[in-house]
PDB file of C-alpha atoms in Angstrom:
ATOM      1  CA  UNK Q   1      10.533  -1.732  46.486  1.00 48.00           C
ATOM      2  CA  UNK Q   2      13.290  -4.376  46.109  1.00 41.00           C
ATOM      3  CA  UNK Q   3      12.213  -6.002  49.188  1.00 50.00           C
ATOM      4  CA  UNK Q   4       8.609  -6.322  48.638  1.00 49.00           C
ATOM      5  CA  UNK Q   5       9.377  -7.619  45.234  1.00 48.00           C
ATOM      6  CA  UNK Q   6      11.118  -9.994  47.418  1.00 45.00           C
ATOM      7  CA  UNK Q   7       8.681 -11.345  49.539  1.00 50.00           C
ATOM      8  CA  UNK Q   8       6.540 -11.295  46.926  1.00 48.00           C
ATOM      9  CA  UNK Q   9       8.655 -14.435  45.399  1.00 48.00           C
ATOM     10  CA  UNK Q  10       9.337 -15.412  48.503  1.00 40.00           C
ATOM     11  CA  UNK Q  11       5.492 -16.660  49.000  1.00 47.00           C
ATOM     12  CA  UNK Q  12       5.005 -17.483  45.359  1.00 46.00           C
ATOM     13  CA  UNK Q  13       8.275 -19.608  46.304  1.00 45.00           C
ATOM     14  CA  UNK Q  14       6.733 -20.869  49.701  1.00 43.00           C
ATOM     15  CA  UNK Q  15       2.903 -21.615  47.958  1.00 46.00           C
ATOM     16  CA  UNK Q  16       4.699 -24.220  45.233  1.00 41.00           C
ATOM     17  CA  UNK Q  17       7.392 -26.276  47.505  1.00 41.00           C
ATOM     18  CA  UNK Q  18       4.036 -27.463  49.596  1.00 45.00           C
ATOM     19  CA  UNK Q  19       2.626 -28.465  46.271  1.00 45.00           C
ATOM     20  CA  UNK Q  20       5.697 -30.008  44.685  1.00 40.00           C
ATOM     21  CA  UNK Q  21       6.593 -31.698  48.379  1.00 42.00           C
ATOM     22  CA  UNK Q  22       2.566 -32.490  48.829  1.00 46.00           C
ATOM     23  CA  UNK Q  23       2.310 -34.446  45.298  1.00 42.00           C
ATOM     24  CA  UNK Q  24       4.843 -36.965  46.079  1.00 41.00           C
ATOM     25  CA  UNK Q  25       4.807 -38.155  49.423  1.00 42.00           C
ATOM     26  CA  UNK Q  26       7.563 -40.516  50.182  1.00 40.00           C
ATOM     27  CA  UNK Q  27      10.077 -39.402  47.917  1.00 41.00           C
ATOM     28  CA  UNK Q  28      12.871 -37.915  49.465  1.00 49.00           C
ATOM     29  CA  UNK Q  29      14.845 -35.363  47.729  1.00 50.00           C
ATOM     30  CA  UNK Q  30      18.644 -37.463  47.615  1.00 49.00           C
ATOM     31  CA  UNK Q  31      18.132 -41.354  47.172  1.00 55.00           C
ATOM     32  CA  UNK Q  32      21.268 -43.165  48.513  1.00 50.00           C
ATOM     33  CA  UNK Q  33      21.680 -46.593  47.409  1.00 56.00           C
ATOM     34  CA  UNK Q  34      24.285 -49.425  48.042  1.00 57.00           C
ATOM     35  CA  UNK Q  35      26.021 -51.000  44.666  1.00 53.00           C
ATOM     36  CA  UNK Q  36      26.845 -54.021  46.482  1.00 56.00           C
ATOM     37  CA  UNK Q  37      30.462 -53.691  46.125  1.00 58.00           C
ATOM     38  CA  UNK Q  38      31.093 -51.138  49.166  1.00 55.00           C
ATOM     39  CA  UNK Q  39      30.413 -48.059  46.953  1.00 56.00           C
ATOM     40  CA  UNK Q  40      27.116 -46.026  46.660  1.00 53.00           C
ATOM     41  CA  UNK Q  41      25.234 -44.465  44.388  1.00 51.00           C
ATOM     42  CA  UNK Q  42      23.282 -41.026  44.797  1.00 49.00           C
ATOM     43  CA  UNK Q  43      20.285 -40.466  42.565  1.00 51.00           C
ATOM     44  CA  UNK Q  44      18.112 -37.010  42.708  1.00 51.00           C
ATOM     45  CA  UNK Q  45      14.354 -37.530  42.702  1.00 56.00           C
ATOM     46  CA  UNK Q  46      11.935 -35.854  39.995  1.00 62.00           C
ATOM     47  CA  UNK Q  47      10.391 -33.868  42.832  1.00 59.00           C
ATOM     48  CA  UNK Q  48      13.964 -31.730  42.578  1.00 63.00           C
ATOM     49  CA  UNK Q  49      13.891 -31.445  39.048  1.00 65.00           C
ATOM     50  CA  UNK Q  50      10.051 -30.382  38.996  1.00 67.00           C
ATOM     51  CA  UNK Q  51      11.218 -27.929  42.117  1.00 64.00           C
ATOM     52  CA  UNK Q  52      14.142 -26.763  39.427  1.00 70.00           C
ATOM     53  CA  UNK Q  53      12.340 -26.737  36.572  1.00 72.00           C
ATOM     54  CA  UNK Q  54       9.133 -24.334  38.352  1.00 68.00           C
ATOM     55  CA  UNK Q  55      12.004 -21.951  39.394  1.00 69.00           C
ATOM     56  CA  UNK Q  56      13.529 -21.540  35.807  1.00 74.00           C
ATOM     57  CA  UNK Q  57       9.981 -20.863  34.801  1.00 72.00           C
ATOM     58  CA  UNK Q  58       8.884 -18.273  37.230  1.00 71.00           C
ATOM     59  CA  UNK Q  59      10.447 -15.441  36.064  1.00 73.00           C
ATOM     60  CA  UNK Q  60       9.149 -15.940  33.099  1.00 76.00           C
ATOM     61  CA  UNK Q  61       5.386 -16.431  34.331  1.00 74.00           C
ATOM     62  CA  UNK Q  62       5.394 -13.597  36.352  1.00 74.00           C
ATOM     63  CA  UNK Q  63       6.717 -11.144  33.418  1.00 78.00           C
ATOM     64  CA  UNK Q  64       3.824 -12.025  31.701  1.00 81.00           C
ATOM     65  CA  UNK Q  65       1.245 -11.050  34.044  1.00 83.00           C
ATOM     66  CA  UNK Q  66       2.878  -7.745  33.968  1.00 86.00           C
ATOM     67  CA  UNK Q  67       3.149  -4.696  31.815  1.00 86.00           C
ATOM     68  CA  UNK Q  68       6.580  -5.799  31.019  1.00 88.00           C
ATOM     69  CA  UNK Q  69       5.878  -7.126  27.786  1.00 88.00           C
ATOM     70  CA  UNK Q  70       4.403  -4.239  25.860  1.00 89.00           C
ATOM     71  CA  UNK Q  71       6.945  -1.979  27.087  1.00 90.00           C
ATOM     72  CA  UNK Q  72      10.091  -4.252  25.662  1.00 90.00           C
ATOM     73  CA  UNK Q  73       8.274  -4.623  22.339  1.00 90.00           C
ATOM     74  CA  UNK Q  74       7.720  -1.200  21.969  1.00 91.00           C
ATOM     75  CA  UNK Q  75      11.470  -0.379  22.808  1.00 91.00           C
ATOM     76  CA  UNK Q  76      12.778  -2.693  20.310  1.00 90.00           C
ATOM     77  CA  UNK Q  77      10.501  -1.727  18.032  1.00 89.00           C
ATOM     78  CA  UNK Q  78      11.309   2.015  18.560  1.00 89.00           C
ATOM     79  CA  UNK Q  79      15.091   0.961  18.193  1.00 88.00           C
ATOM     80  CA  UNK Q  80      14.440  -0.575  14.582  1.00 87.00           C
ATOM     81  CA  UNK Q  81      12.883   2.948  13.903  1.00 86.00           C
ATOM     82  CA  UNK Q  82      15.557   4.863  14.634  1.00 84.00           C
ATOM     83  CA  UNK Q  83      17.860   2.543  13.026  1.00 82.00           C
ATOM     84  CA  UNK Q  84      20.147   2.302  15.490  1.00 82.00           C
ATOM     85  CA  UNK Q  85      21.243  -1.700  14.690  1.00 77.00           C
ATOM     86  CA  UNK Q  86      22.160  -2.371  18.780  1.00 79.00           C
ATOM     87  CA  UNK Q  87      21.830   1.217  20.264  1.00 80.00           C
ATOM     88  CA  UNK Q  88      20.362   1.190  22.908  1.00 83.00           C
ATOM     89  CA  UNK Q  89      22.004  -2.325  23.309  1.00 86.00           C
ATOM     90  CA  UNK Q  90      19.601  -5.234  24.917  1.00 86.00           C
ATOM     91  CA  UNK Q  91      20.653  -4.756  28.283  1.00 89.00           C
ATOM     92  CA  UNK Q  92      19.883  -1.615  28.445  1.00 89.00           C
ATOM     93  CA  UNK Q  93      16.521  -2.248  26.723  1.00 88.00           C
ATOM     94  CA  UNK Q  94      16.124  -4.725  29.032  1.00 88.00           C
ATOM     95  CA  UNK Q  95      16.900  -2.742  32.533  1.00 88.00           C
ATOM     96  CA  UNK Q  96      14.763   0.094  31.108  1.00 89.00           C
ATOM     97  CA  UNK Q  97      11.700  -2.458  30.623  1.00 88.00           C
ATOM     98  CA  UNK Q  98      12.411  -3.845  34.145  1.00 88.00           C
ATOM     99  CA  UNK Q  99      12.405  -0.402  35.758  1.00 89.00           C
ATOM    100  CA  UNK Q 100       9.509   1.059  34.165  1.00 89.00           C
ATOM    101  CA  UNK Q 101       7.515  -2.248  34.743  1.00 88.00           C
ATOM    102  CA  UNK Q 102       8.472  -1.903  38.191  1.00 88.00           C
ATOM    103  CA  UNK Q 103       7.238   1.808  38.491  1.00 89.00           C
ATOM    104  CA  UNK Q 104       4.294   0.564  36.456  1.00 87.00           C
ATOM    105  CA  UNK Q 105       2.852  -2.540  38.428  1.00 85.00           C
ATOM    106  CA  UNK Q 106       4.138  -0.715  41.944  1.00 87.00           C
ATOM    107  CA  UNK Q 107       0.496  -0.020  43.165  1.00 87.00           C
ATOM    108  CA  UNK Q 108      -0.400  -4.139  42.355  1.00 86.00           C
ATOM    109  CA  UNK Q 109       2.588  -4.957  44.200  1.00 86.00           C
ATOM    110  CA  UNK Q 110       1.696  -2.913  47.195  1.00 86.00           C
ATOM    111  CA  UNK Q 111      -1.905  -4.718  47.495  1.00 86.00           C
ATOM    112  CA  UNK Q 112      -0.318  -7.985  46.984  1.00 84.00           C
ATOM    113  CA  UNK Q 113       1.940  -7.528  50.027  1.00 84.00           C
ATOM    114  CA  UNK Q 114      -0.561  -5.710  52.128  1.00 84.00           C
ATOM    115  CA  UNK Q 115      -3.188  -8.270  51.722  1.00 83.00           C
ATOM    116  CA  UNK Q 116      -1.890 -11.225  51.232  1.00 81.00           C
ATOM    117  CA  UNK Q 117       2.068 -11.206  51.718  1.00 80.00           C
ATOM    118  CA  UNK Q 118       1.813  -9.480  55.683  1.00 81.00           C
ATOM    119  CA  UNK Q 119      -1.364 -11.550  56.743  1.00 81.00           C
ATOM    120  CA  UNK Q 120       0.870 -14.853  55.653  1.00 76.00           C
ATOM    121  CA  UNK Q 121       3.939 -13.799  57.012  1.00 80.00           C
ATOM    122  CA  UNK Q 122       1.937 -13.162  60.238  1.00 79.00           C
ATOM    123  CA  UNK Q 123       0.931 -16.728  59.916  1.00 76.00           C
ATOM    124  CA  UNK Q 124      -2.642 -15.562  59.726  1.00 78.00           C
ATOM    125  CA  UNK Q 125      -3.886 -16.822  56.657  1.00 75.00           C
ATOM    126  CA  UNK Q 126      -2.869 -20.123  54.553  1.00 79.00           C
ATOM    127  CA  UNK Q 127      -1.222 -20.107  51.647  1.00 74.00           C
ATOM    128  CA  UNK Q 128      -3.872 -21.021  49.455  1.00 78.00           C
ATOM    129  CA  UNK Q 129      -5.718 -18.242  51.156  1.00 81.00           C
ATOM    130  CA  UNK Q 130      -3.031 -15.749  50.687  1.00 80.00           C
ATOM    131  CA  UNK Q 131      -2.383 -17.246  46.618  1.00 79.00           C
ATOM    132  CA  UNK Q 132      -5.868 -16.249  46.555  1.00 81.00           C
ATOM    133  CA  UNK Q 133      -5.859 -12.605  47.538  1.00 82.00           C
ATOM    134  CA  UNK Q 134      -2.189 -12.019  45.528  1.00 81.00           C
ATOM    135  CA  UNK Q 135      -4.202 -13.013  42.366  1.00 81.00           C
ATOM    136  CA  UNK Q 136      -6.394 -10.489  42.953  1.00 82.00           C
ATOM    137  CA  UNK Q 137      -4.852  -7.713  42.133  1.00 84.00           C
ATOM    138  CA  UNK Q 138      -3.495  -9.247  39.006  1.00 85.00           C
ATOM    139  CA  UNK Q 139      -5.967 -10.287  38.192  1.00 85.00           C
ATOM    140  CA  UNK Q 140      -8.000  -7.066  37.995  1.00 86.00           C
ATOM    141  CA  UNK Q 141      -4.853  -5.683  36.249  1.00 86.00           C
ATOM    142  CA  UNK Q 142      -5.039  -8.169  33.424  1.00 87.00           C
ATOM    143  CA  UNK Q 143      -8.882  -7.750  33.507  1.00 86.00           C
ATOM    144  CA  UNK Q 144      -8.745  -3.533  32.668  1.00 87.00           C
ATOM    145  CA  UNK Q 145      -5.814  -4.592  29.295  1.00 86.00           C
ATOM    146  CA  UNK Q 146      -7.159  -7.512  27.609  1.00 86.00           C
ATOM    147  CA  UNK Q 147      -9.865  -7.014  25.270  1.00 86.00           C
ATOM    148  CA  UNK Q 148     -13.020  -8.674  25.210  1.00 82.00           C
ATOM    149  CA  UNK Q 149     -12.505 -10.283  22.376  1.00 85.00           C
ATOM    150  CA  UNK Q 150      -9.544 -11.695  23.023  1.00 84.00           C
ATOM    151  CA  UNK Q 151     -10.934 -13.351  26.339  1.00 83.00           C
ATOM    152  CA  UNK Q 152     -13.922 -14.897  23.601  1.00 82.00           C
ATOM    153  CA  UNK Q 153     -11.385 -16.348  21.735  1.00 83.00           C
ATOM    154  CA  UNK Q 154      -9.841 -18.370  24.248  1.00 83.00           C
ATOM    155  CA  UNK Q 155     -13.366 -19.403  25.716  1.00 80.00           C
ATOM    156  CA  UNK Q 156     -14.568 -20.463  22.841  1.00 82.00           C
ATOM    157  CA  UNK Q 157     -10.983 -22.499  21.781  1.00 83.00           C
ATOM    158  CA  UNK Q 158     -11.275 -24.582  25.232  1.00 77.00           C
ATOM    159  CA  UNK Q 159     -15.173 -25.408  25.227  1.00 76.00           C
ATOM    160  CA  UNK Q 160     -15.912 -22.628  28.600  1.00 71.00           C
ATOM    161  CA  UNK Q 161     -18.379 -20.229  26.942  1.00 64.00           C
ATOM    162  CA  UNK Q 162     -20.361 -20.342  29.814  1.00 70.00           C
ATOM    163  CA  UNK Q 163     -17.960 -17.612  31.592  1.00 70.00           C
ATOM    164  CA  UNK Q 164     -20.831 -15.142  32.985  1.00 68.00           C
ATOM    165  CA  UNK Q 165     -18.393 -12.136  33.601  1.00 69.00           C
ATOM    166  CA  UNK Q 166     -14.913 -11.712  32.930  1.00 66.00           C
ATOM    167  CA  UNK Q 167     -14.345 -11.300  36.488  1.00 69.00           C
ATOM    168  CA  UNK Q 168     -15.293 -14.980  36.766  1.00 73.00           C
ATOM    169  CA  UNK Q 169     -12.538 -15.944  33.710  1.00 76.00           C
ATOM    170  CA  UNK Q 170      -9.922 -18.959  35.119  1.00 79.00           C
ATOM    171  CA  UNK Q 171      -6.434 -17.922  35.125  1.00 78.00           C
ATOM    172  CA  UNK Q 172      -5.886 -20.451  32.048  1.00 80.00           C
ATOM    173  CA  UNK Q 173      -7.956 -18.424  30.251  1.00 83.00           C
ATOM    174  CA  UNK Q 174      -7.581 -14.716  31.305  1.00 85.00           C
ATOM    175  CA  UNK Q 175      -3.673 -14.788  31.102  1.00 87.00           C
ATOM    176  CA  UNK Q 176      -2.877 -16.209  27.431  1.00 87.00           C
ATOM    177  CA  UNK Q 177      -5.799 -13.314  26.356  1.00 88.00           C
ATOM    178  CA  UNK Q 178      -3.697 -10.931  28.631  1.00 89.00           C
ATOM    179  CA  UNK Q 179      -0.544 -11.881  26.442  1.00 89.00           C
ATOM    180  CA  UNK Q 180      -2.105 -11.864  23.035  1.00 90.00           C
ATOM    181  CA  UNK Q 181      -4.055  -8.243  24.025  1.00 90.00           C
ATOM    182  CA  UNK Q 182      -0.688  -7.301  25.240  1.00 90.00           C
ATOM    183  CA  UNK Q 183       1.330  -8.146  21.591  1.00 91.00           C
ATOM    184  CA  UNK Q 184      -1.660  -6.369  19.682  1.00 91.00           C
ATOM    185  CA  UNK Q 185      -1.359  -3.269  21.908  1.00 90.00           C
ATOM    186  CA  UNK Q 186       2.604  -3.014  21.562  1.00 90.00           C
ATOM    187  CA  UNK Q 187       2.466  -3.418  17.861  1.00 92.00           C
ATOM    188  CA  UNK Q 188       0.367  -0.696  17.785  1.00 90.00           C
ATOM    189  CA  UNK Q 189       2.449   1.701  19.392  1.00 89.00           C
ATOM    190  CA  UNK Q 190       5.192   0.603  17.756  1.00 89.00           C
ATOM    191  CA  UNK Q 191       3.536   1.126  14.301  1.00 90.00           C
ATOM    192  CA  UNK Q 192       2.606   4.672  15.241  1.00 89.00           C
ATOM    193  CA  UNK Q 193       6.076   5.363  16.641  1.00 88.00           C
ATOM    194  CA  UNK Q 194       7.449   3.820  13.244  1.00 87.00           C
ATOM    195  CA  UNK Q 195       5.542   6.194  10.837  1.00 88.00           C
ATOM    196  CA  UNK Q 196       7.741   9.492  11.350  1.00 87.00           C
ATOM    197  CA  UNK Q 197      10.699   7.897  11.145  1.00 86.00           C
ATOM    198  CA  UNK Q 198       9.398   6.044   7.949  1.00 87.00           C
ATOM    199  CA  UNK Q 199       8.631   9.406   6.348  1.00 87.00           C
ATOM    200  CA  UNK Q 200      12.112  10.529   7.199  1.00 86.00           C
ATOM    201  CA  UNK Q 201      13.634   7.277   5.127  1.00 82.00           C
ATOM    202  CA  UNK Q 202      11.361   8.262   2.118  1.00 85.00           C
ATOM    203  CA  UNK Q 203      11.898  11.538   1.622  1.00 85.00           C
ATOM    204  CA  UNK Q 204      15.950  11.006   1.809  1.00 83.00           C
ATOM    205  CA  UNK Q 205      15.018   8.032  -0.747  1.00 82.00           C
ATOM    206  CA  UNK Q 206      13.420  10.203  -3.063  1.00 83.00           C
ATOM    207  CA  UNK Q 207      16.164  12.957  -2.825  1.00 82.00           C
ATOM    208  CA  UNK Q 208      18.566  10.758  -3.622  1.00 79.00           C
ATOM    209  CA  UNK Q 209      17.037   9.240  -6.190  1.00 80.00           C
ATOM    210  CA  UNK Q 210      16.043  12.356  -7.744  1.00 80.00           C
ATOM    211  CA  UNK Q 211      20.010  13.602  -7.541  1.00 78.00           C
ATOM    212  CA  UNK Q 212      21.139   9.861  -9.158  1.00 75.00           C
ATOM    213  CA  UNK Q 213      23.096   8.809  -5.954  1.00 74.00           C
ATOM    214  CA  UNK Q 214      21.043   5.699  -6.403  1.00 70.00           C
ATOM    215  CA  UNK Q 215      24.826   3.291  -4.727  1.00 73.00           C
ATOM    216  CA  UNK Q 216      24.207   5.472  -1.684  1.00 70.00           C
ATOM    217  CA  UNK Q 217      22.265   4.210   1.403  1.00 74.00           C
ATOM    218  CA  UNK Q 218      19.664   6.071   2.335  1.00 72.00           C
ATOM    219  CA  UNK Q 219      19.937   4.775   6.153  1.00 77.00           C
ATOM    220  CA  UNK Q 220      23.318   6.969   6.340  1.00 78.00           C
ATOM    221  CA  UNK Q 221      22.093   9.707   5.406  1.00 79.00           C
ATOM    222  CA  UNK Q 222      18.345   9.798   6.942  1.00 81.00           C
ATOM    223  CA  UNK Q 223      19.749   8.259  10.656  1.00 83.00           C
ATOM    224  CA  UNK Q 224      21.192  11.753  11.811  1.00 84.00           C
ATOM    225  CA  UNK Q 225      17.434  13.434  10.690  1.00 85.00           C
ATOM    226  CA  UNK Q 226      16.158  10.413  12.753  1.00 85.00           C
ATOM    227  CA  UNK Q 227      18.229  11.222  16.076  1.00 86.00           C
ATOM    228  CA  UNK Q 228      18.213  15.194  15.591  1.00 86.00           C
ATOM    229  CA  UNK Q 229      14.093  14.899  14.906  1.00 84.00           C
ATOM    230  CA  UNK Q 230      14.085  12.534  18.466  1.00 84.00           C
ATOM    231  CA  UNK Q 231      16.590  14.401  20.333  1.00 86.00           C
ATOM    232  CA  UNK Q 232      14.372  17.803  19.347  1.00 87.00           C
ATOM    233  CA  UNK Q 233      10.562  16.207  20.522  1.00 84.00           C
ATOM    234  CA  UNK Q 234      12.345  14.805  23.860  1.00 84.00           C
ATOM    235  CA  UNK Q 235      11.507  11.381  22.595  1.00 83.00           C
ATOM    236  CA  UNK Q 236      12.933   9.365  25.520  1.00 87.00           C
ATOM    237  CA  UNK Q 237      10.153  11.392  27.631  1.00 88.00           C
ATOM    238  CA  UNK Q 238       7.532  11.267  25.273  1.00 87.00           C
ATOM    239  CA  UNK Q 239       7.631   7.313  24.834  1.00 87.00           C
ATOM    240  CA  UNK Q 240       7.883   6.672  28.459  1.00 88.00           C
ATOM    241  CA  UNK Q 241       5.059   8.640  29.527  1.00 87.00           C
ATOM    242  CA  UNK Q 242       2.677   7.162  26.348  1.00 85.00           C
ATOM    243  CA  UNK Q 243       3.616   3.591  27.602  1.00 87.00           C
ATOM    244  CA  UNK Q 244       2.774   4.615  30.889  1.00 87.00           C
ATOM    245  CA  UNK Q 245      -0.253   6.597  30.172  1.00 86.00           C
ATOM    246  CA  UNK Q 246      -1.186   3.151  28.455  1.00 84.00           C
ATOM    247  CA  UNK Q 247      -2.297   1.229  31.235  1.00 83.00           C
ATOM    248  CA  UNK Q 248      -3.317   4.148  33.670  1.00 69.00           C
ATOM    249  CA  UNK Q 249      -5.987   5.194  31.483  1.00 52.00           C
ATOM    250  CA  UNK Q 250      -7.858   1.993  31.101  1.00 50.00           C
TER     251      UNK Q 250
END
């Protein structure tokens, strides 16, 4: 898995240095210059910062066009539940929402590097014919979680309302409604994961109240009820299969 993951940014690595070298011809990546006095003076072209600045962005991009997003809400959200303050800690949050994204977008992966990342490694397509077949499968991904609606909205914000199937949707359009269907679906789950545990808070509220231990916090006494009630449903397993379930069943 790790090393098709690899490849994978290896040719989303290889299709943007063509670009980046492509849209300035000339410039050459270390300018060496004389100061006139015997010294010299190095200066870095903008192609290397644009090269540096698309790398620092990449991760990012390609989170987004996976399921990672709604699963790291949801876990934060379920953490705020619980009322745990940093338990599980963000690291941990963080590895858990990389590993089940991972298990999540595996079958995506696996078309991306059987039709596109072995044909260009084989040197027998292009690499705007292989960037063309990776999007693919992404984009049919995005396609079956963003809502219709939210694909209307961003039509009809940039003027393109004459979109005759989603399938036809740019990738400026289909992957901001991907994101926004994405943060509407997690704070969904999250608001039905929040409900039990927000029952648990009132009723210690109101038996406190009703005993006139109004200086004590209800949070100390409701957060072992939390974990025993969580503990006792096999929440870990529950939440991990719902998130999952989430995107197989659409």
């Amino acid at each position: 898995m790790k090393e098709k993951c690899l490849r994978f940014a290896v040719l989303l690595t290889a299709a943007v240095l063509p670009r980046l070298v492509d849209a300035a011809p000339g410039l050459d990546a270390l300018t060496v210059t004389s100061n006139g006095q015997g010294g010299q003076s190095y200066a870095v072209s903008i192609q290397v910062l644009a090269l540096m600045t698309a790398l620092t962005l990449l991760p990012a991009f390609l989170l987004s066009m996976t399921s990672f997003t709604r699963i790291m809400i949801v876990l934060a959200i379920l953490r705020q539940a619980l009322g745990t303050a940093q338990t599980p800690s963000n690291q941990i949050l963080l590895g858990m929402s990389l590993l089940l994204t991972l298990f999540i977008m595996l079958p995506v992966f696996e078309q991306v590097n059987e039709t596109a990342l072995k044909p260009y490694l084989k040197e027998e397509l292009a690499v705007p014919a292989a960037l063309e077949k990776a999007a693919a499968p992404f984009r049919q991904f995005m396609l079956k979680q963003t809502r219709e609606a939210d694909l209307e909205l961003f039509a009809r914000i940039s003027g393109k309302q004459e979109i005759a199937s989603p399938e036809q949707t740019p990738f400026s359009l289909l992957l901001p409604a991907f994101v926004t269907s994405e943060l509407k679906t997690a704070f969904q789950i999250g608001f039905l994961l929040f409900l039990p545990f927000l029952i648990i808070d009132l009723v210690v509220a109101s038996i406190l109240m009703s005993m006139g231990m109004m200086m004590l916090s209800p949070m100390i006494i409701s957060l072992p009820f939390k974990l025993m009630l969580f503990v006792l449903v096999d929440g870990w397993a529950l939440v991990m299969e719902t998130l999952t379930a989430s995107f197989y069943v659409n």
